């Protein structure tokens, strides 16, 4: 007969997994919390700025910007989840109830999963628009909303699964070292799912990279193509490199450590780096806002209007500014299709 330990404390499971709990604040704990709260606040402010800009500027009411807004919402949620973790970590962990511990972890898993899946959706959307040489995706607003809904349903399912059964409360030998109430099988599944998404993103962006590079090679043989078209292609290549580099640096270490823990690696000292790798994954929520939004000229202009609004009222978009922006953001290449001069 299976024995379940629903009435035991969090400390009981930490002792079972040999993950040490400290009842006093150490310099290491204070440093992690200070860094974590700082990153969380910056993530909250930057992504809130992105969401506000997309809401107030009607020129952002297109599929790609709706996905960017949803990414900002996911990263905003990640900032809140990480801040919640910072207020319930260190010596406070021992005093948590099992329910509070699961809430702490589920918030993190849900927000980070939503962010990763949203990144994949943006990659697919960019692939479609680049290869069709369109200014915006032809996807209807209804389909975008359905896609956004699917992103959050997927994130919630993956984040809440452990709380509703896929844990180790009834199977202590399956408990993880990094997350002592989680099943190692769940950690393996979660890590492999995210690594799969990462591989798909690499394939999609690599395809974009190769296409753009070949397009530039063909266009360079002609002297009649618009000079700004070449700039757009170069900016697109730079953005692809930044996206992949940021994703690899921020996510791969944490996913590998989770996978090693899930596979039961005894010689791997996963506990020594877990908090720093989680912080690194959270930093990606800040980088997302910079890469996908701050590199867009129109977005930056909207940011300044929002930030300066408290100082003095800025005039709304004038016809002249609309015309200027349109001229700056649209190019008619040789094939006759309209393309956006954007680093997105």
mmCIF file of C-alpha atoms in Angstrom:
data_model
loop_
_atom_site.group_PDB
_atom_site.id
_atom_site.type_symbol
_atom_site.label_atom_id
_atom_site.label_comp_id
_atom_site.label_asym_id
_atom_site.label_seq_id
_atom_site.Cartn_x
_atom_site.Cartn_y
_atom_site.Cartn_z
ATOM 1 C CA UNK A 1 0.000 0.000 0.000
ATOM 2 C CA UNK A 2 1.333 3.422 -0.987
ATOM 3 C CA UNK A 3 1.988 5.812 1.876
ATOM 4 C CA UNK A 4 1.422 9.523 1.259
ATOM 5 C CA UNK A 5 2.904 12.321 3.360
ATOM 6 C CA UNK A 6 0.413 15.154 2.957
ATOM 7 C CA UNK A 7 0.684 16.147 6.619
ATOM 8 C CA UNK A 8 4.458 16.444 6.686
ATOM 9 C CA UNK A 9 6.318 19.758 6.613
ATOM 10 C CA UNK A 10 8.359 21.230 3.792
ATOM 11 C CA UNK A 11 11.464 20.588 5.894
ATOM 12 C CA UNK A 12 10.660 16.863 5.921
ATOM 13 C CA UNK A 13 10.881 16.691 2.108
ATOM 14 C CA UNK A 14 14.021 18.832 1.997
ATOM 15 C CA UNK A 15 15.687 16.455 4.452
ATOM 16 C CA UNK A 16 14.513 13.508 2.348
ATOM 17 C CA UNK A 17 16.157 15.019 -0.756
ATOM 18 C CA UNK A 18 19.249 16.065 1.220
ATOM 19 C CA UNK A 19 18.702 19.694 0.324
ATOM 20 C CA UNK A 20 19.842 21.720 3.305
ATOM 21 C CA UNK A 21 17.534 24.307 4.824
ATOM 22 C CA UNK A 22 19.055 27.206 6.741
ATOM 23 C CA UNK A 23 17.162 28.925 9.545
ATOM 24 C CA UNK A 24 19.310 32.050 9.522
ATOM 25 C CA UNK A 25 20.098 34.477 6.743
ATOM 26 C CA UNK A 26 23.502 33.929 5.132
ATOM 27 C CA UNK A 27 25.362 36.523 3.022
ATOM 28 C CA UNK A 28 24.695 34.289 -0.009
ATOM 29 C CA UNK A 29 20.941 34.342 0.658
ATOM 30 C CA UNK A 30 20.895 38.119 1.085
ATOM 31 C CA UNK A 31 22.826 38.568 -2.173
ATOM 32 C CA UNK A 32 20.442 36.314 -4.119
ATOM 33 C CA UNK A 33 17.354 38.059 -2.706
ATOM 34 C CA UNK A 34 18.798 41.537 -3.370
ATOM 35 C CA UNK A 35 19.677 40.643 -6.958
ATOM 36 C CA UNK A 36 16.359 38.878 -7.448
ATOM 37 C CA UNK A 37 14.249 41.787 -6.205
ATOM 38 C CA UNK A 38 16.257 44.258 -8.296
ATOM 39 C CA UNK A 39 15.799 42.210 -11.468
ATOM 40 C CA UNK A 40 12.104 41.664 -10.682
ATOM 41 C CA UNK A 41 11.417 45.391 -10.285
ATOM 42 C CA UNK A 42 13.205 46.227 -13.545
ATOM 43 C CA UNK A 43 11.335 43.419 -15.342
ATOM 44 C CA UNK A 44 8.002 44.722 -14.007
ATOM 45 C CA UNK A 45 8.652 48.318 -15.050
ATOM 46 C CA UNK A 46 10.040 47.593 -18.532
ATOM 47 C CA UNK A 47 7.330 45.127 -19.503
ATOM 48 C CA UNK A 48 4.597 47.363 -18.093
ATOM 49 C CA UNK A 49 5.979 50.104 -20.340
ATOM 50 C CA UNK A 50 5.801 47.789 -23.363
ATOM 51 C CA UNK A 51 2.176 46.830 -22.639
ATOM 52 C CA UNK A 52 1.168 50.479 -22.160
ATOM 53 C CA UNK A 53 2.826 51.487 -25.439
ATOM 54 C CA UNK A 54 1.023 48.752 -27.385
ATOM 55 C CA UNK A 55 -2.335 49.685 -25.846
ATOM 56 C CA UNK A 56 -2.178 53.457 -26.469
ATOM 57 C CA UNK A 57 -0.573 53.429 -29.939
ATOM 58 C CA UNK A 58 -3.075 52.232 -32.550
ATOM 59 C CA UNK A 59 -0.291 51.594 -35.033
ATOM 60 C CA UNK A 60 0.707 48.654 -32.813
ATOM 61 C CA UNK A 61 -2.681 46.985 -33.154
ATOM 62 C CA UNK A 62 -1.379 44.178 -35.379
ATOM 63 C CA UNK A 63 -0.715 40.440 -34.741
ATOM 64 C CA UNK A 64 3.029 40.748 -34.090
ATOM 65 C CA UNK A 65 2.497 43.506 -31.527
ATOM 66 C CA UNK A 66 -0.323 41.585 -29.849
ATOM 67 C CA UNK A 67 2.127 38.702 -29.455
ATOM 68 C CA UNK A 68 4.761 41.115 -28.159
ATOM 69 C CA UNK A 69 2.214 42.468 -25.691
ATOM 70 C CA UNK A 70 1.413 38.936 -24.552
ATOM 71 C CA UNK A 71 5.138 38.206 -24.194
ATOM 72 C CA UNK A 72 5.439 41.343 -22.058
ATOM 73 C CA UNK A 73 2.448 40.142 -19.984
ATOM 74 C CA UNK A 74 4.097 36.734 -19.507
ATOM 75 C CA UNK A 75 7.380 38.386 -18.507
ATOM 76 C CA UNK A 76 5.484 40.754 -16.204
ATOM 77 C CA UNK A 77 3.914 37.693 -14.585
ATOM 78 C CA UNK A 78 7.388 36.125 -14.364
ATOM 79 C CA UNK A 79 8.613 39.225 -12.522
ATOM 80 C CA UNK A 80 5.734 38.955 -10.047
ATOM 81 C CA UNK A 81 6.338 35.207 -9.590
ATOM 82 C CA UNK A 82 10.044 35.729 -8.997
ATOM 83 C CA UNK A 83 9.350 38.527 -6.526
ATOM 84 C CA UNK A 84 6.961 36.195 -4.684
ATOM 85 C CA UNK A 85 9.762 33.623 -4.583
ATOM 86 C CA UNK A 86 12.200 36.176 -3.140
ATOM 87 C CA UNK A 87 9.782 36.889 -0.271
ATOM 88 C CA UNK A 88 9.382 33.149 0.412
ATOM 89 C CA UNK A 89 12.917 31.843 0.121
ATOM 90 C CA UNK A 90 15.968 31.428 2.335
ATOM 91 C CA UNK A 91 15.122 30.806 5.999
ATOM 92 C CA UNK A 92 11.434 31.459 5.231
ATOM 93 C CA UNK A 93 11.215 28.256 3.167
ATOM 94 C CA UNK A 94 11.134 26.042 6.262
ATOM 95 C CA UNK A 95 7.992 27.782 7.521
ATOM 96 C CA UNK A 96 6.005 27.385 4.311
ATOM 97 C CA UNK A 97 2.998 25.099 4.129
ATOM 98 C CA UNK A 98 2.920 22.525 1.333
ATOM 99 C CA UNK A 99 0.201 24.561 -0.405
ATOM 100 C CA UNK A 100 2.243 27.773 -0.316
ATOM 101 C CA UNK A 101 5.328 25.937 -1.576
ATOM 102 C CA UNK A 102 3.387 24.538 -4.547
ATOM 103 C CA UNK A 103 1.931 27.995 -5.274
ATOM 104 C CA UNK A 104 5.461 29.462 -5.239
ATOM 105 C CA UNK A 105 6.735 26.909 -7.723
ATOM 106 C CA UNK A 106 3.604 26.882 -9.915
ATOM 107 C CA UNK A 107 3.780 30.652 -10.405
ATOM 108 C CA UNK A 108 7.357 30.332 -11.634
ATOM 109 C CA UNK A 109 6.679 27.356 -13.898
ATOM 110 C CA UNK A 110 3.555 28.917 -15.425
ATOM 111 C CA UNK A 111 5.127 32.315 -16.115
ATOM 112 C CA UNK A 112 8.378 30.956 -17.536
ATOM 113 C CA UNK A 113 6.524 28.441 -19.722
ATOM 114 C CA UNK A 114 4.230 31.198 -21.042
ATOM 115 C CA UNK A 115 7.281 33.291 -21.897
ATOM 116 C CA UNK A 116 9.039 30.453 -23.762
ATOM 117 C CA UNK A 117 5.941 29.336 -25.712
ATOM 118 C CA UNK A 118 5.252 32.976 -26.635
ATOM 119 C CA UNK A 119 8.802 33.300 -27.952
ATOM 120 C CA UNK A 120 8.104 30.306 -30.183
ATOM 121 C CA UNK A 121 4.869 31.890 -31.464
ATOM 122 C CA UNK A 122 6.741 35.105 -32.309
ATOM 123 C CA UNK A 123 9.435 33.113 -34.115
ATOM 124 C CA UNK A 124 6.808 31.367 -36.272
ATOM 125 C CA UNK A 125 5.039 34.683 -36.990
ATOM 126 C CA UNK A 126 8.328 36.341 -37.992
ATOM 127 C CA UNK A 127 9.094 33.393 -40.257
ATOM 128 C CA UNK A 128 5.761 33.805 -42.009
ATOM 129 C CA UNK A 129 6.063 37.565 -42.544
ATOM 130 C CA UNK A 130 9.715 37.479 -43.655
ATOM 131 C CA UNK A 131 9.115 34.780 -46.254
ATOM 132 C CA UNK A 132 5.949 36.442 -47.614
ATOM 133 C CA UNK A 133 7.620 39.896 -47.525
ATOM 134 C CA UNK A 134 4.586 41.423 -45.838
ATOM 135 C CA UNK A 135 4.421 44.388 -43.482
ATOM 136 C CA UNK A 136 2.202 42.467 -41.047
ATOM 137 C CA UNK A 137 0.928 38.941 -40.696
ATOM 138 C CA UNK A 138 -2.378 38.181 -42.412
ATOM 139 C CA UNK A 139 -3.553 36.437 -39.247
ATOM 140 C CA UNK A 140 -6.885 37.803 -38.049
ATOM 141 C CA UNK A 141 -7.295 39.336 -34.599
ATOM 142 C CA UNK A 142 -9.579 36.471 -33.625
ATOM 143 C CA UNK A 143 -6.912 33.899 -34.472
ATOM 144 C CA UNK A 144 -4.305 35.887 -32.563
ATOM 145 C CA UNK A 145 -6.537 35.892 -29.487
ATOM 146 C CA UNK A 146 -7.085 32.133 -29.834
ATOM 147 C CA UNK A 147 -3.316 31.638 -30.137
ATOM 148 C CA UNK A 148 -2.704 33.761 -27.034
ATOM 149 C CA UNK A 149 -5.358 31.750 -25.181
ATOM 150 C CA UNK A 150 -3.655 28.485 -26.202
ATOM 151 C CA UNK A 151 -0.316 29.833 -24.945
ATOM 152 C CA UNK A 152 -1.738 30.496 -21.483
ATOM 153 C CA UNK A 153 -3.671 27.213 -21.336
ATOM 154 C CA UNK A 154 -0.450 25.344 -22.136
ATOM 155 C CA UNK A 155 1.477 27.333 -19.531
ATOM 156 C CA UNK A 156 -1.180 26.748 -16.858
ATOM 157 C CA UNK A 157 -1.335 23.020 -17.567
ATOM 158 C CA UNK A 158 2.429 22.599 -17.313
ATOM 159 C CA UNK A 159 2.628 24.854 -14.259
ATOM 160 C CA UNK A 160 -0.228 23.288 -12.303
ATOM 161 C CA UNK A 161 0.379 19.601 -13.083
ATOM 162 C CA UNK A 162 2.654 19.068 -10.041
ATOM 163 C CA UNK A 163 0.131 20.625 -7.660
ATOM 164 C CA UNK A 164 -2.582 18.259 -8.865
ATOM 165 C CA UNK A 165 -0.785 14.945 -8.784
ATOM 166 C CA UNK A 166 2.602 14.872 -10.502
ATOM 167 C CA UNK A 167 4.548 15.283 -7.266
ATOM 168 C CA UNK A 168 6.450 12.952 -4.972
ATOM 169 C CA UNK A 169 4.352 13.227 -1.805
ATOM 170 C CA UNK A 170 3.467 9.553 -2.192
ATOM 171 C CA UNK A 171 6.774 8.383 -3.632
ATOM 172 C CA UNK A 172 9.709 9.792 -1.686
ATOM 173 C CA UNK A 173 12.366 8.005 -3.734
ATOM 174 C CA UNK A 174 11.227 9.980 -6.801
ATOM 175 C CA UNK A 175 11.696 13.401 -5.166
ATOM 176 C CA UNK A 176 13.879 15.949 -6.900
ATOM 177 C CA UNK A 177 16.889 17.556 -5.219
ATOM 178 C CA UNK A 178 16.288 21.038 -6.623
ATOM 179 C CA UNK A 179 12.531 21.004 -5.986
ATOM 180 C CA UNK A 180 12.101 18.442 -3.167
ATOM 181 C CA UNK A 181 8.304 18.154 -3.530
ATOM 182 C CA UNK A 182 8.437 17.645 -7.308
ATOM 183 C CA UNK A 183 8.759 14.329 -9.067
ATOM 184 C CA UNK A 184 12.022 13.876 -10.944
ATOM 185 C CA UNK A 185 9.978 12.558 -13.865
ATOM 186 C CA UNK A 186 8.092 15.856 -14.048
ATOM 187 C CA UNK A 187 11.352 17.838 -14.056
ATOM 188 C CA UNK A 188 12.644 15.649 -16.888
ATOM 189 C CA UNK A 189 9.421 16.194 -18.834
ATOM 190 C CA UNK A 190 9.444 19.976 -18.238
ATOM 191 C CA UNK A 191 13.111 20.335 -19.186
ATOM 192 C CA UNK A 192 12.748 18.225 -22.335
ATOM 193 C CA UNK A 193 9.628 20.191 -23.355
ATOM 194 C CA UNK A 194 11.481 23.481 -23.094
ATOM 195 C CA UNK A 195 14.561 22.106 -24.852
ATOM 196 C CA UNK A 196 12.304 20.888 -27.678
ATOM 197 C CA UNK A 197 10.815 24.382 -28.021
ATOM 198 C CA UNK A 198 14.342 25.762 -28.030
ATOM 199 C CA UNK A 199 15.361 23.416 -30.876
ATOM 200 C CA UNK A 200 12.296 24.428 -32.915
ATOM 201 C CA UNK A 201 13.161 28.116 -32.369
ATOM 202 C CA UNK A 202 16.731 27.505 -33.505
ATOM 203 C CA UNK A 203 15.474 25.804 -36.683
ATOM 204 C CA UNK A 204 12.989 28.610 -37.418
ATOM 205 C CA UNK A 205 15.465 31.438 -36.869
ATOM 206 C CA UNK A 206 18.219 29.561 -38.682
ATOM 207 C CA UNK A 207 15.879 29.285 -41.673
ATOM 208 C CA UNK A 208 15.220 33.041 -41.483
ATOM 209 C CA UNK A 209 18.939 33.724 -41.175
ATOM 210 C CA UNK A 210 19.823 31.609 -44.223
ATOM 211 C CA UNK A 211 16.993 33.111 -46.269
ATOM 212 C CA UNK A 212 17.952 36.699 -45.434
ATOM 213 C CA UNK A 213 21.634 36.019 -46.117
ATOM 214 C CA UNK A 214 20.856 34.495 -49.527
ATOM 215 C CA UNK A 215 18.465 37.339 -50.285
ATOM 216 C CA UNK A 216 21.184 39.870 -49.545
ATOM 217 C CA UNK A 217 23.646 37.992 -51.742
ATOM 218 C CA UNK A 218 21.218 38.057 -54.670
ATOM 219 C CA UNK A 219 20.245 41.677 -54.122
ATOM 220 C CA UNK A 220 23.884 42.797 -53.879
ATOM 221 C CA UNK A 221 24.328 41.841 -57.537
ATOM 222 C CA UNK A 222 21.859 44.553 -58.475
ATOM 223 C CA UNK A 223 22.519 48.244 -58.002
ATOM 224 C CA UNK A 224 18.917 49.365 -58.330
ATOM 225 C CA UNK A 225 17.430 47.998 -55.096
ATOM 226 C CA UNK A 226 16.515 50.408 -52.318
ATOM 227 C CA UNK A 227 19.514 51.060 -50.002
ATOM 228 C CA UNK A 228 17.319 50.923 -46.907
ATOM 229 C CA UNK A 229 16.274 47.412 -47.897
ATOM 230 C CA UNK A 230 19.851 46.255 -47.304
ATOM 231 C CA UNK A 231 19.863 47.997 -43.914
ATOM 232 C CA UNK A 232 16.654 46.181 -43.012
ATOM 233 C CA UNK A 233 18.180 42.829 -43.924
ATOM 234 C CA UNK A 234 21.315 43.531 -41.883
ATOM 235 C CA UNK A 235 19.236 44.632 -38.881
ATOM 236 C CA UNK A 236 17.155 41.470 -39.185
ATOM 237 C CA UNK A 237 20.273 39.286 -39.126
ATOM 238 C CA UNK A 238 21.550 41.163 -36.057
ATOM 239 C CA UNK A 239 18.245 40.672 -34.288
ATOM 240 C CA UNK A 240 18.208 36.931 -35.052
ATOM 241 C CA UNK A 241 21.715 36.580 -33.597
ATOM 242 C CA UNK A 242 20.766 38.559 -30.465
ATOM 243 C CA UNK A 243 17.571 36.536 -29.944
ATOM 244 C CA UNK A 244 19.285 33.167 -30.203
ATOM 245 C CA UNK A 245 22.296 34.249 -28.141
ATOM 246 C CA UNK A 246 20.120 35.630 -25.331
ATOM 247 C CA UNK A 247 17.917 32.546 -25.321
ATOM 248 C CA UNK A 248 20.863 30.128 -25.284
ATOM 249 C CA UNK A 249 22.729 32.020 -22.549
ATOM 250 C CA UNK A 250 19.707 32.543 -20.292
ATOM 251 C CA UNK A 251 17.810 29.286 -20.689
ATOM 252 C CA UNK A 252 20.146 26.452 -21.606
ATOM 253 C CA UNK A 253 22.088 26.268 -18.285
ATOM 254 C CA UNK A 254 18.916 26.030 -16.211
ATOM 255 C CA UNK A 255 17.280 23.465 -18.494
ATOM 256 C CA UNK A 256 20.384 21.282 -18.499
ATOM 257 C CA UNK A 257 20.613 21.394 -14.692
ATOM 258 C CA UNK A 258 16.903 20.524 -14.380
ATOM 259 C CA UNK A 259 17.358 17.635 -16.782
ATOM 260 C CA UNK A 260 20.374 16.325 -14.864
ATOM 261 C CA UNK A 261 18.424 16.508 -11.606
ATOM 262 C CA UNK A 262 15.416 14.832 -13.206
ATOM 263 C CA UNK A 263 17.592 12.012 -14.510
ATOM 264 C CA UNK A 264 18.962 11.489 -10.997
ATOM 265 C CA UNK A 265 22.578 12.463 -11.584
ATOM 266 C CA UNK A 266 24.280 11.781 -8.237
ATOM 267 C CA UNK A 267 27.649 13.330 -9.066
ATOM 268 C CA UNK A 268 26.160 16.592 -10.388
ATOM 269 C CA UNK A 269 26.227 19.405 -7.830
ATOM 270 C CA UNK A 270 23.013 20.994 -9.120
ATOM 271 C CA UNK A 271 22.211 22.733 -5.831
ATOM 272 C CA UNK A 272 25.323 24.920 -6.075
ATOM 273 C CA UNK A 273 24.078 26.735 -9.166
ATOM 274 C CA UNK A 274 20.283 26.393 -9.181
ATOM 275 C CA UNK A 275 19.461 29.869 -7.806
ATOM 276 C CA UNK A 276 21.849 31.648 -10.137
ATOM 277 C CA UNK A 277 20.572 29.796 -13.199
ATOM 278 C CA UNK A 278 16.974 30.601 -12.211
ATOM 279 C CA UNK A 279 17.958 34.266 -11.912
ATOM 280 C CA UNK A 280 19.567 34.026 -15.352
ATOM 281 C CA UNK A 281 16.312 32.691 -16.810
ATOM 282 C CA UNK A 282 14.454 35.592 -15.188
ATOM 283 C CA UNK A 283 16.886 38.076 -16.764
ATOM 284 C CA UNK A 284 15.687 36.792 -20.149
ATOM 285 C CA UNK A 285 12.328 38.403 -19.330
ATOM 286 C CA UNK A 286 14.158 41.738 -19.279
ATOM 287 C CA UNK A 287 16.150 41.000 -22.429
ATOM 288 C CA UNK A 288 12.931 40.083 -24.257
ATOM 289 C CA UNK A 289 11.586 43.588 -23.734
ATOM 290 C CA UNK A 290 14.828 45.125 -25.013
ATOM 291 C CA UNK A 291 15.268 42.907 -28.073
ATOM 292 C CA UNK A 292 11.664 42.763 -29.257
ATOM 293 C CA UNK A 293 10.558 46.283 -28.379
ATOM 294 C CA UNK A 294 13.295 48.774 -27.650
ATOM 295 C CA UNK A 295 14.992 48.085 -30.999
ATOM 296 C CA UNK A 296 11.844 49.284 -32.787
ATOM 297 C CA UNK A 297 12.009 53.026 -33.568
ATOM 298 C CA UNK A 298 8.265 53.590 -33.287
ATOM 299 C CA UNK A 299 8.174 51.731 -29.976
ATOM 300 C CA UNK A 300 11.002 53.840 -28.573
ATOM 301 C CA UNK A 301 9.211 57.000 -29.643
ATOM 302 C CA UNK A 302 6.064 55.850 -27.829
ATOM 303 C CA UNK A 303 8.100 55.038 -24.723
ATOM 304 C CA UNK A 304 9.449 58.577 -24.573
ATOM 305 C CA UNK A 305 5.949 60.005 -24.905
ATOM 306 C CA UNK A 306 4.770 57.839 -22.007
ATOM 307 C CA UNK A 307 7.756 58.736 -19.811
ATOM 308 C CA UNK A 308 7.493 62.438 -20.579
ATOM 309 C CA UNK A 309 3.738 62.568 -20.035
ATOM 310 C CA UNK A 310 4.174 63.218 -16.313
ATOM 311 C CA UNK A 311 6.412 66.212 -17.094
ATOM 312 C CA UNK A 312 4.337 67.870 -19.772
ATOM 313 C CA UNK A 313 1.519 66.827 -22.059
ATOM 314 C CA UNK A 314 2.784 65.602 -25.390
ATOM 315 C CA UNK A 315 0.685 66.217 -28.521
ATOM 316 C CA UNK A 316 -0.928 63.166 -29.969
ATOM 317 C CA UNK A 317 0.262 61.700 -33.234
ATOM 318 C CA UNK A 318 0.065 64.367 -35.871
ATOM 319 C CA UNK A 319 -0.462 63.603 -39.562
ATOM 320 C CA UNK A 320 3.120 64.717 -40.190
ATOM 321 C CA UNK A 321 4.522 62.276 -37.640
ATOM 322 C CA UNK A 322 2.403 59.469 -39.055
ATOM 323 C CA UNK A 323 3.691 60.206 -42.514
ATOM 324 C CA UNK A 324 7.278 60.326 -41.333
ATOM 325 C CA UNK A 325 6.928 57.073 -39.403
ATOM 326 C CA UNK A 326 5.313 55.362 -42.352
ATOM 327 C CA UNK A 327 8.130 56.472 -44.611
ATOM 328 C CA UNK A 328 10.706 55.200 -42.139
ATOM 329 C CA UNK A 329 9.078 51.842 -41.569
ATOM 330 C CA UNK A 330 7.970 50.764 -45.013
ATOM 331 C CA UNK A 331 10.069 49.812 -47.997
ATOM 332 C CA UNK A 332 9.100 48.688 -51.469
ATOM 333 C CA UNK A 333 11.721 46.196 -52.584
ATOM 334 C CA UNK A 334 12.134 44.908 -56.109
ATOM 335 C CA UNK A 335 9.509 42.228 -55.814
ATOM 336 C CA UNK A 336 6.847 44.876 -55.206
ATOM 337 C CA UNK A 337 5.796 43.598 -51.751
ATOM 338 C CA UNK A 338 5.581 45.982 -48.845
ATOM 339 C CA UNK A 339 8.043 45.344 -46.077
ATOM 340 C CA UNK A 340 8.565 46.897 -42.652
ATOM 341 C CA UNK A 341 11.927 48.416 -41.819
ATOM 342 C CA UNK A 342 11.998 46.834 -38.416
ATOM 343 C CA UNK A 343 14.442 44.848 -36.373
ATOM 344 C CA UNK A 344 11.661 42.607 -35.155
#
